[in-house]
């Protein structure tokens, strides 16, 4: 009988995170201030604790995972690696398909892999409170859970439309003891100014980030936490790929290709970077980031310095971007609606060391439903992007007869996203290619530096 669930023991949870910077051919480019000069740690320490900043800038290959963090990881890690045997049969492909299932975490996605260490490092730095923003609620619920694990108060600015449309994500955050406010709120100067102009402003991720950062910068006991994009977040997520490598090793397998959905880049980096270490050492492995055609940052953006948020508060980061004032359409994979991408992922793509593809929305739901019918698990709409690209490759293998080994990251389950599935079944979802003119218009507003 072919093994379909490859498990690790609790004592096999990784002891170190893997830092890809150690294996990159060129050092990462620094974030810049508005004056075009690199941003110093002292400026960033207003909103992040020192340990996290040290990780953000580290070039060490291995960074130890504190015992307290591994102890909290044990609540759901190691996660299973599963052979999608029934999906392979349904496709009639000679390819072997494996997926790493991150939906077994308490919040249903990979995001607590970084929320837990972020809460821990803030705690040991004497910080009492964390602020953050959340769109669809995946990151907010993960930080709420992590704050509860380490006795840190968490305040979440949730984009107002989502606050109203996704009441159950909000209930999760409240169950774990977090305070949740619809953003724009009357708690900050940013929020109050926006509400004075338009009391019905529906909010945006850019506004919510501004509110969370403003509050963190104004109080000594409070710092800010971010759920993707930054180097330390990607670092924490590498537990995914480190476990997957060990699991594949146990059954004598190695992937030809690795796929993951890509929004800010954290779950892609999480599964792919540990394999990049082998690639840097000469091994053949293709690492593919999958994004929506409606928000095609890596495939149609430019590699340039741009702001991380819509209002231009953050330092400038060298990344693939569609322009910080790019307004993505309301696609159903909320976690993939970011104008930019991780600077590390961007640099590796720019240097031709990883790959990116964009897939249209309807085809992603199609793949997600096919996966659910074969394997049982209903994937998050974000994860459906990786499934689409992986199925497409498996179908190419069917034509060529090549028995490739494929691995994808099932970054989360879709139990809180069934309204999107309903819209798909009702025929209300559409494909949307972001128009070239709109991309060009937004790129015309890039800040002039470097
Ligand atoms: C947030 C999220 C993503 C995308 O974010 P990345 O930072 O690119 O990983 C993908 N899948 C799920 C389930 C998410 O919650």
Short mmCIF file of C-alpha atoms in Angstrom, two decimals, residues 165-440:
data_model
loop_
_atom_site.label_atom_id
_atom_site.label_comp_id
_atom_site.label_asym_id
_atom_site.label_seq_id
_atom_site.Cartn_x
_atom_site.Cartn_y
_atom_site.Cartn_z
CA UNK A 165 -19.07 40.90 5.80
CA UNK A 166 -16.97 38.40 7.79
CA UNK A 167 -18.50 38.38 11.29
CA UNK A 168 -17.14 34.92 12.16
CA UNK A 169 -13.48 35.83 11.64
CA UNK A 170 -14.17 38.73 14.01
CA UNK A 171 -15.77 36.32 16.52
CA UNK A 172 -12.63 34.16 16.40
CA UNK A 173 -10.42 37.15 17.23
CA UNK A 174 -12.71 38.04 20.12
CA UNK A 175 -12.75 34.44 21.40
CA UNK A 176 -8.95 34.65 21.71
CA UNK A 177 -9.35 37.90 23.65
CA UNK A 178 -8.40 40.50 21.02
CA UNK A 179 -10.08 43.87 20.60
CA UNK A 180 -11.32 44.39 17.06
CA UNK A 181 -12.26 47.76 15.58
CA UNK A 182 -13.70 48.52 12.19
CA UNK A 183 -11.22 50.70 10.29
CA UNK A 184 -11.38 53.67 9.71
CA UNK A 185 -12.01 54.04 13.47
CA UNK A 186 -12.21 57.01 15.81
CA UNK A 187 -9.24 55.64 17.83
CA UNK A 188 -6.50 57.32 15.75
CA UNK A 189 -5.81 60.66 14.06
CA UNK A 190 -5.70 58.88 10.68
CA UNK A 191 -9.09 57.27 11.27
CA UNK A 192 -10.73 60.41 12.65
CA UNK A 193 -9.52 62.54 9.71
CA UNK A 194 -10.93 60.06 7.22
CA UNK A 195 -14.26 59.74 9.06
CA UNK A 196 -14.59 63.54 9.24
CA UNK A 197 -14.44 63.66 5.44
CA UNK A 198 -16.57 60.58 4.84
CA UNK A 199 -18.34 58.84 7.75
CA UNK A 200 -19.20 55.92 5.42
CA UNK A 201 -15.66 55.24 4.19
CA UNK A 202 -15.52 51.42 3.69
CA UNK A 203 -11.84 51.25 4.72
CA UNK A 204 -8.82 49.69 3.04
CA UNK A 205 -5.76 47.72 4.08
CA UNK A 206 -3.68 50.89 3.59
CA UNK A 207 -5.84 52.84 6.07
CA UNK A 208 -5.88 49.98 8.60
CA UNK A 209 -2.04 49.72 8.44
CA UNK A 210 -1.78 53.46 9.03
CA UNK A 211 -4.04 53.24 12.11
CA UNK A 212 -2.16 50.26 13.59
CA UNK A 213 1.27 51.86 12.99
CA UNK A 214 0.12 55.24 14.36
CA UNK A 215 -1.03 53.63 17.61
CA UNK A 216 2.14 51.50 17.99
CA UNK A 217 4.39 54.52 17.37
CA UNK A 218 2.55 56.61 19.98
CA UNK A 219 2.84 54.21 22.96
CA UNK A 220 5.98 52.80 24.61
CA UNK A 221 4.23 49.56 25.70
CA UNK A 222 2.90 48.83 22.20
CA UNK A 223 4.50 47.49 19.03
CA UNK A 224 3.20 46.58 15.58
CA UNK A 225 3.08 43.16 13.89
CA UNK A 226 2.86 42.37 10.17
CA UNK A 227 1.63 39.08 8.69
CA UNK A 228 3.70 38.80 5.48
CA UNK A 229 6.17 40.56 3.13
CA UNK A 230 9.00 41.28 5.63
CA UNK A 231 12.09 39.05 5.90
CA UNK A 232 11.43 37.90 9.48
CA UNK A 233 7.91 36.74 8.59
CA UNK A 234 9.22 34.66 5.69
CA UNK A 235 11.94 33.28 7.97
CA UNK A 236 9.37 32.05 10.54
CA UNK A 237 7.35 30.35 7.80
CA UNK A 238 10.28 28.13 6.75
CA UNK A 239 9.13 25.52 9.29
CA UNK A 240 6.73 24.47 6.50
CA UNK A 241 9.42 23.58 3.96
CA UNK A 242 11.85 22.20 6.55
CA UNK A 243 9.22 19.72 7.73
CA UNK A 244 8.19 18.89 4.16
CA UNK A 245 11.80 18.08 3.22
CA UNK A 246 12.12 15.73 6.18
CA UNK A 247 8.80 14.07 5.33
CA UNK A 248 9.75 13.53 1.68
CA UNK A 249 13.15 12.24 2.75
CA UNK A 250 11.44 9.59 4.90
CA UNK A 251 9.82 8.11 1.81
CA UNK A 252 12.80 8.65 -0.48
CA UNK A 253 11.18 11.42 -2.55
CA UNK A 254 12.34 14.83 -3.78
CA UNK A 255 10.12 17.28 -5.70
CA UNK A 256 10.79 18.37 -9.27
CA UNK A 257 8.55 21.38 -8.70
CA UNK A 258 7.14 23.23 -5.67
CA UNK A 259 4.04 25.46 -5.93
CA UNK A 260 2.49 27.92 -3.48
CA UNK A 261 -0.04 30.76 -3.67
CA UNK A 262 1.66 34.14 -3.44
CA UNK A 263 0.20 37.30 -1.89
CA UNK A 264 2.91 38.92 0.22
CA UNK A 265 5.12 35.87 -0.28
CA UNK A 266 5.23 34.33 3.20
CA UNK A 267 3.74 30.88 2.60
CA UNK A 268 5.54 30.56 -0.76
CA UNK A 269 8.85 31.37 0.93
CA UNK A 270 7.88 29.09 3.80
CA UNK A 271 7.62 26.00 1.65
CA UNK A 272 10.07 26.95 -1.14
CA UNK A 273 13.10 28.55 0.55
CA UNK A 274 14.33 25.37 2.29
CA UNK A 275 14.39 23.76 -1.17
CA UNK A 276 16.20 26.85 -2.52
CA UNK A 277 19.07 25.90 -0.19
CA UNK A 278 19.49 22.70 -2.26
CA UNK A 279 19.07 24.59 -5.53
CA UNK A 280 21.83 27.01 -4.47
CA UNK A 281 23.98 23.91 -3.89
CA UNK A 282 23.34 22.72 -7.46
CA UNK A 283 20.22 20.57 -7.17
CA UNK A 284 17.51 20.77 -9.87
CA UNK A 285 14.23 21.98 -8.39
CA UNK A 286 11.74 24.51 -9.77
CA UNK A 287 10.02 26.86 -7.30
CA UNK A 288 6.81 28.43 -8.60
CA UNK A 289 4.87 31.31 -6.99
CA UNK A 290 1.25 31.42 -8.15
CA UNK A 291 -0.75 34.67 -8.22
CA UNK A 292 -4.13 35.85 -9.60
CA UNK A 293 -4.37 37.48 -13.04
CA UNK A 294 -6.41 40.20 -11.30
CA UNK A 295 -3.46 41.22 -9.09
CA UNK A 296 -0.44 40.14 -11.18
CA UNK A 297 2.38 41.66 -9.11
CA UNK A 298 5.18 39.24 -9.99
CA UNK A 299 4.19 38.56 -13.59
CA UNK A 300 3.23 42.08 -14.75
CA UNK A 301 4.59 44.49 -12.15
CA UNK A 302 7.96 46.25 -12.27
CA UNK A 303 10.96 45.63 -10.01
CA UNK A 304 11.36 49.00 -8.30
CA UNK A 305 11.46 50.82 -4.96
CA UNK A 306 7.90 51.46 -3.76
CA UNK A 307 5.95 52.02 -0.56
CA UNK A 308 4.55 49.05 1.33
CA UNK A 309 1.22 50.77 2.01
CA UNK A 310 -1.25 52.88 0.07
CA UNK A 311 -0.60 56.11 2.00
CA UNK A 312 3.19 56.10 1.70
CA UNK A 313 3.96 55.79 5.46
CA UNK A 314 6.29 52.78 5.24
CA UNK A 315 9.91 52.75 4.09
CA UNK A 316 10.50 52.11 0.39
CA UNK A 317 11.20 48.49 -0.48
CA UNK A 318 12.75 47.14 -3.67
CA UNK A 319 10.13 44.71 -4.90
CA UNK A 320 7.88 43.76 -7.75
CA UNK A 321 5.01 46.22 -7.54
CA UNK A 322 1.90 47.28 -9.40
CA UNK A 323 2.22 50.73 -7.77
CA UNK A 324 1.20 51.54 -4.18
CA UNK A 325 -2.01 53.23 -5.33
CA UNK A 326 -3.03 50.17 -7.37
CA UNK A 327 -6.62 49.23 -6.49
CA UNK A 328 -7.07 45.49 -6.98
CA UNK A 329 -10.59 44.42 -7.92
CA UNK A 330 -12.60 42.59 -5.25
CA UNK A 331 -11.36 39.11 -6.00
CA UNK A 332 -12.30 36.34 -3.62
CA UNK A 333 -8.82 35.37 -2.62
CA UNK A 334 -8.51 38.35 -0.26
CA UNK A 335 -5.05 37.23 0.88
CA UNK A 336 -3.62 37.70 -2.61
CA UNK A 337 -4.72 41.32 -3.10
CA UNK A 338 -1.45 43.10 -2.37
CA UNK A 339 0.14 45.61 -4.76
CA UNK A 340 3.70 44.55 -3.86
CA UNK A 341 5.53 41.41 -2.80
CA UNK A 342 8.24 40.30 -0.44
CA UNK A 343 11.60 41.91 -1.32
CA UNK A 344 13.35 38.50 -0.93
CA UNK A 345 10.90 36.70 -3.24
CA UNK A 346 11.11 39.64 -5.67
CA UNK A 347 14.91 39.60 -5.81
CA UNK A 348 15.06 35.83 -6.39
CA UNK A 349 12.52 36.17 -9.20
CA UNK A 350 14.42 39.10 -10.69
CA UNK A 351 17.60 37.01 -10.70
CA UNK A 352 15.81 34.13 -12.45
CA UNK A 353 16.16 31.72 -9.52
CA UNK A 354 12.45 31.16 -8.92
CA UNK A 355 9.41 31.37 -11.22
CA UNK A 356 5.99 33.01 -11.14
CA UNK A 357 2.72 32.32 -12.98
CA UNK A 358 -0.68 34.02 -12.88
CA UNK A 359 -3.94 32.08 -13.03
CA UNK A 360 -7.51 33.35 -13.58
CA UNK A 361 -10.10 33.21 -10.79
CA UNK A 362 -12.67 30.82 -12.27
CA UNK A 363 -10.01 28.21 -13.06
CA UNK A 364 -8.77 28.41 -9.45
CA UNK A 365 -12.20 27.60 -8.02
CA UNK A 366 -12.57 24.86 -10.59
CA UNK A 367 -9.31 23.33 -9.32
CA UNK A 368 -10.34 23.81 -5.68
CA UNK A 369 -13.62 21.97 -6.18
CA UNK A 370 -11.88 19.17 -8.09
CA UNK A 371 -9.38 18.87 -5.24
CA UNK A 372 -12.14 18.87 -2.57
CA UNK A 373 -14.07 16.16 -4.43
CA UNK A 374 -10.98 13.93 -4.67
CA UNK A 375 -9.20 14.65 -1.38
CA UNK A 376 -12.01 15.87 0.91
CA UNK A 377 -10.43 19.08 2.19
CA UNK A 378 -12.07 22.32 1.01
CA UNK A 379 -9.16 24.69 0.32
CA UNK A 380 -8.95 28.41 1.00
CA UNK A 381 -9.49 30.40 -2.24
CA UNK A 382 -5.84 31.56 -1.97
CA UNK A 383 -4.63 27.94 -1.88
CA UNK A 384 -6.71 27.16 -4.98
CA UNK A 385 -4.16 29.15 -7.00
CA UNK A 386 -1.38 26.69 -6.17
CA UNK A 387 -3.71 23.75 -6.79
CA UNK A 388 -4.56 25.15 -10.25
CA UNK A 389 -0.92 25.48 -11.26
CA UNK A 390 -0.08 22.04 -9.86
CA UNK A 391 -3.00 20.37 -11.67
CA UNK A 392 -1.96 22.11 -14.92
CA UNK A 393 1.54 20.63 -14.53
CA UNK A 394 0.11 17.19 -13.71
CA UNK A 395 -1.96 17.39 -16.91
CA UNK A 396 1.17 18.32 -18.91
CA UNK A 397 2.80 15.21 -17.39
CA UNK A 398 -0.16 13.21 -18.61
CA UNK A 399 0.54 14.38 -22.18
CA UNK A 400 4.28 13.89 -22.02
CA UNK A 401 4.18 10.74 -19.91
CA UNK A 402 6.71 12.24 -17.47
CA UNK A 403 6.26 10.98 -13.89
CA UNK A 404 7.27 14.24 -12.16
CA UNK A 405 7.06 14.65 -8.39
CA UNK A 406 5.02 17.76 -7.56
CA UNK A 407 4.59 19.44 -4.18
CA UNK A 408 2.24 22.28 -3.28
CA UNK A 409 1.41 24.20 -0.15
CA UNK A 410 -2.20 23.88 0.95
CA UNK A 411 -1.89 27.12 2.91
CA UNK A 412 -5.32 26.93 4.56
CA UNK A 413 -8.83 25.54 4.56
CA UNK A 414 -11.78 27.43 3.14
CA UNK A 415 -14.33 26.99 5.92
CA UNK A 416 -14.72 30.73 6.43
CA UNK A 417 -14.79 31.42 2.70
CA UNK A 418 -17.83 29.43 1.71
CA UNK A 419 -19.60 32.64 0.61
CA UNK A 420 -17.00 32.85 -2.20
CA UNK A 421 -17.70 29.25 -3.17
CA UNK A 422 -21.44 30.10 -3.18
CA UNK A 423 -20.79 32.96 -5.58
CA UNK A 424 -18.73 30.65 -7.78
CA UNK A 425 -21.52 28.02 -7.86
CA UNK A 426 -24.11 30.73 -8.61
CA UNK A 427 -22.05 31.83 -11.64
CA UNK A 428 -21.41 35.26 -10.11
CA UNK A 429 -17.62 35.15 -10.24
CA UNK A 430 -15.77 36.49 -13.25
CA UNK A 431 -12.29 36.31 -14.68
CA UNK A 432 -10.50 39.61 -14.66
CA UNK A 433 -7.20 40.49 -16.28
CA UNK A 434 -5.95 43.71 -14.80
CA UNK A 435 -5.84 46.12 -17.80
CA UNK A 436 -2.36 47.15 -19.00
CA UNK A 437 -3.37 50.85 -19.05
CA UNK A 438 -4.37 50.69 -15.38
CA UNK A 439 -1.06 49.03 -14.46
CA UNK A 440 0.82 51.70 -16.45
#
